[in-house]
GROMACS .gro file of C-alpha atoms in nm:
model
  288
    1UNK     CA    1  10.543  16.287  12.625
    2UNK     CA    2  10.761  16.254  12.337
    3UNK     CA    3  11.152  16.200  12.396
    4UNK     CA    4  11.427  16.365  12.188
    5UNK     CA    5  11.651  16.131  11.998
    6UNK     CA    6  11.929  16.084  12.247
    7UNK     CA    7  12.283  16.011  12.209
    8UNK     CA    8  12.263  15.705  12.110
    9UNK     CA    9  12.662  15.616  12.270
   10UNK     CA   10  12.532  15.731  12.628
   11UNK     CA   11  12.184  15.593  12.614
   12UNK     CA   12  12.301  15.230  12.543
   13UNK     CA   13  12.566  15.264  12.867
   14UNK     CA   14  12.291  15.411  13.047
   15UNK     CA   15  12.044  15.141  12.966
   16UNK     CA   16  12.397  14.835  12.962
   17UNK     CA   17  12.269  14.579  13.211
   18UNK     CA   18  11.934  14.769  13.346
   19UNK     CA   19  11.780  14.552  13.632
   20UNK     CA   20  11.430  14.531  13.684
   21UNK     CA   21  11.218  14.511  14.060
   22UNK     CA   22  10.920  14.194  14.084
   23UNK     CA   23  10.731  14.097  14.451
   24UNK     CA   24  10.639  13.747  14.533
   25UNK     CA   25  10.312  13.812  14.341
   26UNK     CA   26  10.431  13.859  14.020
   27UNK     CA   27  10.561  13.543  13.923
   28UNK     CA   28  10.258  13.514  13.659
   29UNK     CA   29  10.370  13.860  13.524
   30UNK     CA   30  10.719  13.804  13.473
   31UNK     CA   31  10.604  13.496  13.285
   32UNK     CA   32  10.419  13.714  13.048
   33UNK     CA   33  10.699  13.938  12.997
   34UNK     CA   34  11.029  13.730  12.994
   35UNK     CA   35  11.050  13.728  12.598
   36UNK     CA   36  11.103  14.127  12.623
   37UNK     CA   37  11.355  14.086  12.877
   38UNK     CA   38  11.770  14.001  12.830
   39UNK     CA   39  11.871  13.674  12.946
   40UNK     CA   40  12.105  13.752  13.224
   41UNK     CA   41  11.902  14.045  13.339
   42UNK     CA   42  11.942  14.129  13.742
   43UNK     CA   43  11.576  14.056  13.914
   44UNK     CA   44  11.511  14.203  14.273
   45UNK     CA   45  11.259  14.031  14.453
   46UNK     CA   46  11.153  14.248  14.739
   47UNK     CA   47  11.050  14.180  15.128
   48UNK     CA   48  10.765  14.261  15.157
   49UNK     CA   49  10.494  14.252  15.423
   50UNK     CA   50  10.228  13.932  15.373
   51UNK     CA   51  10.464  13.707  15.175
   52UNK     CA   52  10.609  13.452  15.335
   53UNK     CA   53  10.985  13.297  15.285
   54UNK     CA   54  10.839  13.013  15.106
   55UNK     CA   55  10.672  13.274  14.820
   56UNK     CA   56  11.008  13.452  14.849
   57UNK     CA   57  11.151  13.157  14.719
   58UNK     CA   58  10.928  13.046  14.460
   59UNK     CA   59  11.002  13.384  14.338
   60UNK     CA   60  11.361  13.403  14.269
   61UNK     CA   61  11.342  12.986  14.177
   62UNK     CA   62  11.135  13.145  13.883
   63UNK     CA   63  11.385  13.427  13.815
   64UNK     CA   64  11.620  13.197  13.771
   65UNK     CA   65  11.416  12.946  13.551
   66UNK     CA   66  11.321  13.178  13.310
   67UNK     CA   67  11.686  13.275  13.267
   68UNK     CA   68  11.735  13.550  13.471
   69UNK     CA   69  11.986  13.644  13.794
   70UNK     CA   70  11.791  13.641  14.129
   71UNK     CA   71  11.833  13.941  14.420
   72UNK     CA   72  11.658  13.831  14.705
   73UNK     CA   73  11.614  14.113  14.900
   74UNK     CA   74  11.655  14.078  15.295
   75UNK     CA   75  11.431  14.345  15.502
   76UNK     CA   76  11.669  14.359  15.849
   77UNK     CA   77  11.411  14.496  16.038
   78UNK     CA   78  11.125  14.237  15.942
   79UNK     CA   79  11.361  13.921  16.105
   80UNK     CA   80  11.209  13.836  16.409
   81UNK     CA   81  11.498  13.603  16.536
   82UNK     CA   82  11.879  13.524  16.412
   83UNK     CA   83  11.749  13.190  16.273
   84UNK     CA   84  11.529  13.354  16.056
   85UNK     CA   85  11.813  13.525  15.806
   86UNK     CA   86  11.991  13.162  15.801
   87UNK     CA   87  11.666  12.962  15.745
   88UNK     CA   88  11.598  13.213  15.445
   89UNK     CA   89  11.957  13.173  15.281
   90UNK     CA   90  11.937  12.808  15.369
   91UNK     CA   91  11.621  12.801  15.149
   92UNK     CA   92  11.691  13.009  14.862
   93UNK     CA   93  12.058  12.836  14.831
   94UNK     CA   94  11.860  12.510  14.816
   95UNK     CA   95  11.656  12.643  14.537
   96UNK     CA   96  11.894  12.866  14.337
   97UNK     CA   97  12.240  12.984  14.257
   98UNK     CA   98  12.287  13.242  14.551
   99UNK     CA   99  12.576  13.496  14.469
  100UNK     CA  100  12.280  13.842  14.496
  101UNK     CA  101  12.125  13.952  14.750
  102UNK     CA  102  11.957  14.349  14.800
  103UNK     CA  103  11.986  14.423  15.201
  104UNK     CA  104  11.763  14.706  15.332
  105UNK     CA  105  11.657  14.808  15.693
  106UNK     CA  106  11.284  14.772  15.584
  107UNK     CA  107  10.982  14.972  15.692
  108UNK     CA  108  10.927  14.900  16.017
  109UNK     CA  109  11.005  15.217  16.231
  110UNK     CA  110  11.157  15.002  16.523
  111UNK     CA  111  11.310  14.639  16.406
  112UNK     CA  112  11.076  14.343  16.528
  113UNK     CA  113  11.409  14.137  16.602
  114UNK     CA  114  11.770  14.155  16.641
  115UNK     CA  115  11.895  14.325  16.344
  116UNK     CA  116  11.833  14.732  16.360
  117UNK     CA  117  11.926  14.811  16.001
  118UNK     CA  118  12.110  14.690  15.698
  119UNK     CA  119  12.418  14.684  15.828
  120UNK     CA  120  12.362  14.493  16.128
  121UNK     CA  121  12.285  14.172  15.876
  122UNK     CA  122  12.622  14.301  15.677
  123UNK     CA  123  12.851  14.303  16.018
  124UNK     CA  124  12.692  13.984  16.137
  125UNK     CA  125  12.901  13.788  15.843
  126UNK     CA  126  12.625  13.574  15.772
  127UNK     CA  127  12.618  13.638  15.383
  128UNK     CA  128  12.975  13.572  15.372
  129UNK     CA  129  12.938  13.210  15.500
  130UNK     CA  130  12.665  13.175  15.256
  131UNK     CA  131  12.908  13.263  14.949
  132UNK     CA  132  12.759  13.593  14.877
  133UNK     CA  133  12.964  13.747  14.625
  134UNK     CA  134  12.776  14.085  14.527
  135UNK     CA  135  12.515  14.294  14.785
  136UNK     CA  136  12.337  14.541  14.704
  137UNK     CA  137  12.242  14.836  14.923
  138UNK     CA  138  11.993  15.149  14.917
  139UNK     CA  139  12.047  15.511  14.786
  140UNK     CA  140  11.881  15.799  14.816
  141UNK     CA  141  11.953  16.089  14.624
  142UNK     CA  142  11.601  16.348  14.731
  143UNK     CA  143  11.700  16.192  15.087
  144UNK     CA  144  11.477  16.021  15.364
  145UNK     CA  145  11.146  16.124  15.532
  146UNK     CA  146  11.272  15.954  15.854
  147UNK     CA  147  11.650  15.966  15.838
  148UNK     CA  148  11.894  16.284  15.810
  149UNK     CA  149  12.108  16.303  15.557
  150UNK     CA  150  12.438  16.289  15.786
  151UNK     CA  151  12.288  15.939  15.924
  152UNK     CA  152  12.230  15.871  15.562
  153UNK     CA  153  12.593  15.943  15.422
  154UNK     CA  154  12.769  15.765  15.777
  155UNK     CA  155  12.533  15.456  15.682
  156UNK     CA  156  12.657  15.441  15.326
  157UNK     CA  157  13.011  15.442  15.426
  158UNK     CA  158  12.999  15.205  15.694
  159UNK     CA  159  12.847  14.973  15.462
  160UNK     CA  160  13.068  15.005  15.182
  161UNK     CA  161  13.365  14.980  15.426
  162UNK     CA  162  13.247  14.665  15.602
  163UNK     CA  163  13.155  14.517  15.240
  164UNK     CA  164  13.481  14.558  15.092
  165UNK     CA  165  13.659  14.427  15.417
  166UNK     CA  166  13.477  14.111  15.365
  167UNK     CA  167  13.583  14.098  14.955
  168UNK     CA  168  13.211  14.104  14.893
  169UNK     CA  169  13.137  14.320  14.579
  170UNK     CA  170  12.848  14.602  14.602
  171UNK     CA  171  12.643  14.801  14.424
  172UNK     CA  172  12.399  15.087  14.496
  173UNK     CA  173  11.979  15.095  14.394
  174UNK     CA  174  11.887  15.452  14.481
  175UNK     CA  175  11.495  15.512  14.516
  176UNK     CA  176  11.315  15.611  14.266
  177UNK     CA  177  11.241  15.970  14.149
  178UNK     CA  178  11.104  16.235  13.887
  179UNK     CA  179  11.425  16.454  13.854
  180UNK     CA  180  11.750  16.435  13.712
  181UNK     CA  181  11.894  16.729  13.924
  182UNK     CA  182  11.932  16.546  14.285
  183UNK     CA  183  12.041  16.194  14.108
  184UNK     CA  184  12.318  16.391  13.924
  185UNK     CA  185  12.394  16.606  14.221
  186UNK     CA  186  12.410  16.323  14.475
  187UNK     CA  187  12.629  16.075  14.251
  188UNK     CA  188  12.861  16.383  14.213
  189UNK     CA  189  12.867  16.400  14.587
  190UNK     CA  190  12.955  16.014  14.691
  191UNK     CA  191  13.211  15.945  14.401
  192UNK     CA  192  13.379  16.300  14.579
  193UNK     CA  193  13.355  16.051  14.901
  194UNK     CA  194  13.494  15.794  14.767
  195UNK     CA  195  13.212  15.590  14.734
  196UNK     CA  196  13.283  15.389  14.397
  197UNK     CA  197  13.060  15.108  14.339
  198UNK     CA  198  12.830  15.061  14.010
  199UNK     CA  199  12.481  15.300  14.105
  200UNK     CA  200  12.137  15.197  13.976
  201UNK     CA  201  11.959  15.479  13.924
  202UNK     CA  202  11.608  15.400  14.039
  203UNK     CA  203  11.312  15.506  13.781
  204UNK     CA  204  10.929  15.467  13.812
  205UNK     CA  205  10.813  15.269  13.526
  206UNK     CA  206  10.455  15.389  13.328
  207UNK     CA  207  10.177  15.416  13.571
  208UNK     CA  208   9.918  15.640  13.622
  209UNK     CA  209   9.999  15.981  13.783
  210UNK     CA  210   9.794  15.838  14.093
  211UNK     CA  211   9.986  15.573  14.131
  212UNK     CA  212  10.346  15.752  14.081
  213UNK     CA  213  10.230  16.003  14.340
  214UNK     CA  214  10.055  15.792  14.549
  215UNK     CA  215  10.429  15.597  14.610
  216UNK     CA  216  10.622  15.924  14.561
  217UNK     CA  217  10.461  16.039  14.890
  218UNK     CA  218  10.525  15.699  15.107
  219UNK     CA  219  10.900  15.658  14.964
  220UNK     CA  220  10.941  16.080  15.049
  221UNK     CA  221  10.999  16.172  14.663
  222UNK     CA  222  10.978  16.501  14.590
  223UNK     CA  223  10.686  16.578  14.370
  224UNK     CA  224  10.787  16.956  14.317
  225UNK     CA  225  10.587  17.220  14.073
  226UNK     CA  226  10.888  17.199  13.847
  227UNK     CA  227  10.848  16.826  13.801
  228UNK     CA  228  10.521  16.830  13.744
  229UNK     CA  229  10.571  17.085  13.464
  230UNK     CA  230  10.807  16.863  13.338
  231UNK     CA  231  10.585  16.560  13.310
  232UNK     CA  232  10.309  16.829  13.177
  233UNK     CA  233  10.117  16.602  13.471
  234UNK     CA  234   9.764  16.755  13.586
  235UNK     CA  235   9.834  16.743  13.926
  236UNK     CA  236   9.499  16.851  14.023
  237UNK     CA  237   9.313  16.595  13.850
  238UNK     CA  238   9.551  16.302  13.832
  239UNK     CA  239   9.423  16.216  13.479
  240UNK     CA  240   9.692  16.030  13.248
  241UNK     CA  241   9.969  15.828  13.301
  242UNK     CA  242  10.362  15.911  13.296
  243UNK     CA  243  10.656  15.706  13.202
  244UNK     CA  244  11.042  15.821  13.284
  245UNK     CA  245  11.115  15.969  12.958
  246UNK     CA  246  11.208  16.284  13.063
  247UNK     CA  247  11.454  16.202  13.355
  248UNK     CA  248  11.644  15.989  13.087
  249UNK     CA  249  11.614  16.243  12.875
  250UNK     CA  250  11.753  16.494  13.159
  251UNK     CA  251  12.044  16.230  13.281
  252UNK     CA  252  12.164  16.130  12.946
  253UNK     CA  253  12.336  16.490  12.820
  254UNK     CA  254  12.488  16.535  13.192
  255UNK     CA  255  12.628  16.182  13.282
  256UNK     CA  256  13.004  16.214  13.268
  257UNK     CA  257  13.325  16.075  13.436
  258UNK     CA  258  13.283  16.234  13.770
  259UNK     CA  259  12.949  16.019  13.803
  260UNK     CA  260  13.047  15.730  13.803
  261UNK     CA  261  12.883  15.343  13.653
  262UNK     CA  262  12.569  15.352  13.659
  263UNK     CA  263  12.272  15.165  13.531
  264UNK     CA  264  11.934  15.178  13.534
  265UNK     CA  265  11.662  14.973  13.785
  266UNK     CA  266  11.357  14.977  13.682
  267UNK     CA  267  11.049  15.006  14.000
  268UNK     CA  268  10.726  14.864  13.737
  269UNK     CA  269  10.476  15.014  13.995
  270UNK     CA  270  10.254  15.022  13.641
  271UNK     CA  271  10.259  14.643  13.607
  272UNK     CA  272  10.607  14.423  13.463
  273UNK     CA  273  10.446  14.382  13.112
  274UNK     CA  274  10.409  14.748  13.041
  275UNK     CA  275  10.715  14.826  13.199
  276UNK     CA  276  10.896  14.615  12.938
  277UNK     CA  277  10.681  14.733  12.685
  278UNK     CA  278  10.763  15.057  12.708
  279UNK     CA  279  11.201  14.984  12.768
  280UNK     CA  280  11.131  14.781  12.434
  281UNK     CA  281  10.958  15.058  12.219
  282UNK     CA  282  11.174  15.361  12.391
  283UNK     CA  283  11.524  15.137  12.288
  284UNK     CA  284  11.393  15.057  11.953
  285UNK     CA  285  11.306  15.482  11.906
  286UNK     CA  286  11.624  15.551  12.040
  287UNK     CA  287  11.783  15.346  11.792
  288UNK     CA  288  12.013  15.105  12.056
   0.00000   0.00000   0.00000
């Protein structure tokens, strides 16, 4: 789908410091595509399931190598002792410049240690005494198939307020979705709460309209009729692929003041190469 010219003033803050989202696997990938990508440019490395601390590492060692900022993410509910949150800062500080980290409750419907959620690992003062200067924590702007949206706002808040109390700086990655309206709606809501800190607005980089709804319907992203009209997706049929064109093209005219900073973060479920391929070729038809 083709994408109006933009405002060109708004696009380039929109798109000022995008990060970009790589798992232990896709060291080989990022390799391929570091020439398309900004020196400087904020890398989460995420916790998942099968990878081990040691791959976790030799991850964000290779963010860093190629010239790019490292965010570890930590996954509270995957820690199966106290140790285990020290040994992992004790070996990514070994290996790289540690001042990012991404902390998340993880999957796991009941935690398999001593930390219950994010902010368990963010009371505990851990990444304090490890010289964390900026964490980042979770958004979500269509909500949570397994959390209410009270426990969601209450969690937000006490994380902000325990950040700031330790001077640590924070930011927010939301998930990722196919419409503007709740992102817009939903930054519009926190900044009314106070809730100040940069937002990354999550987007689903080109992948076929399997795969988009195939992790649409884990994370709990809507996949409504009027989205998939928007995408002009075959739902029925899943043939094609779909990049985030038009929720750029949707946020762009509507981001003012009352929303806030915010960035992009780019989730390359499509593979990193043609992720950056297409943030290359949409900047360059944009004109920024």
């Amino acid at each position: 789908m083709a994408t109006a010219t933009l405002d060109k003033t708004a696009l380039s803050t929109l798109f000022t410091d995008y990060s970009l989202e790589i798992t232990p696997k896709d060291v080989e990938a990022l390799q391929n595509a570091a020439h398309m990508i900004p020196q400087g440019t904020l890398i989460s490395c995420t916790f998942l399931p099968g990878a081990e601390f040691e791959d976790r590492v030799v991850a964000a060692r290779a963010i860093q190598d190629l010239g790019f900022k490292p965010v570890p993410h930590i996954s509270a509910r995957r820690l199966l002792v106290k140790e285990d949150l020290n040994r992992f800062l004790d070996m990514l500080k070994a290996q790289i410049d540690l001042k990012h980290v991404f902390v998340i409750a993880g999957d796991p419907s009941e935690p398999l240690g001593p930390y219950d959620d994010a902010l368990a690992v963010i009371n505990s003062g851990t990444l304090k005494e490890y010289g964390i200067e900026h964490v980042g924590i979770s958004g979500y702007p269509e909500g949570h198939p397994d959390i209410t949206n009270e426990k969601l706002v209450k969690a937000m808040h006490d994380k902000v307020a325990s950040l700031k109390e330790q001077g640590i700086d924070y930011s927010i990655m939301t998930q990722f979705g196919f419409d503007a309206d709740p992102v817009l709606d939903w930054l519009k809501q926190i900044r009314a709460e106070g809730i100040d800190g940069p937002v990354r607005i999550g987007l689903a980089g080109p992948a076929s309209i399997k795969t988009l709804l195939r992790f649409a319907a884990r994370c709990g992203v809507g996949t409504s009729a009027k989205v998939v009209k928007k995408y002009g997706l075959s739902i029925t049929s899943l043939i094609g692929s779909a990049g985030p064109d038009p929720v750029i093209a949707d946020l762009v005219p509507e981001l003012g003041p009352e929303h806030g900073k915010t960035h992009l973060h780019f989730y390359p479920f499509g593979g990193l190469v043609k992720t950056n391929e297409w943030i290359v070729n949409f900047k360059d038809k944009q004109g920024i």
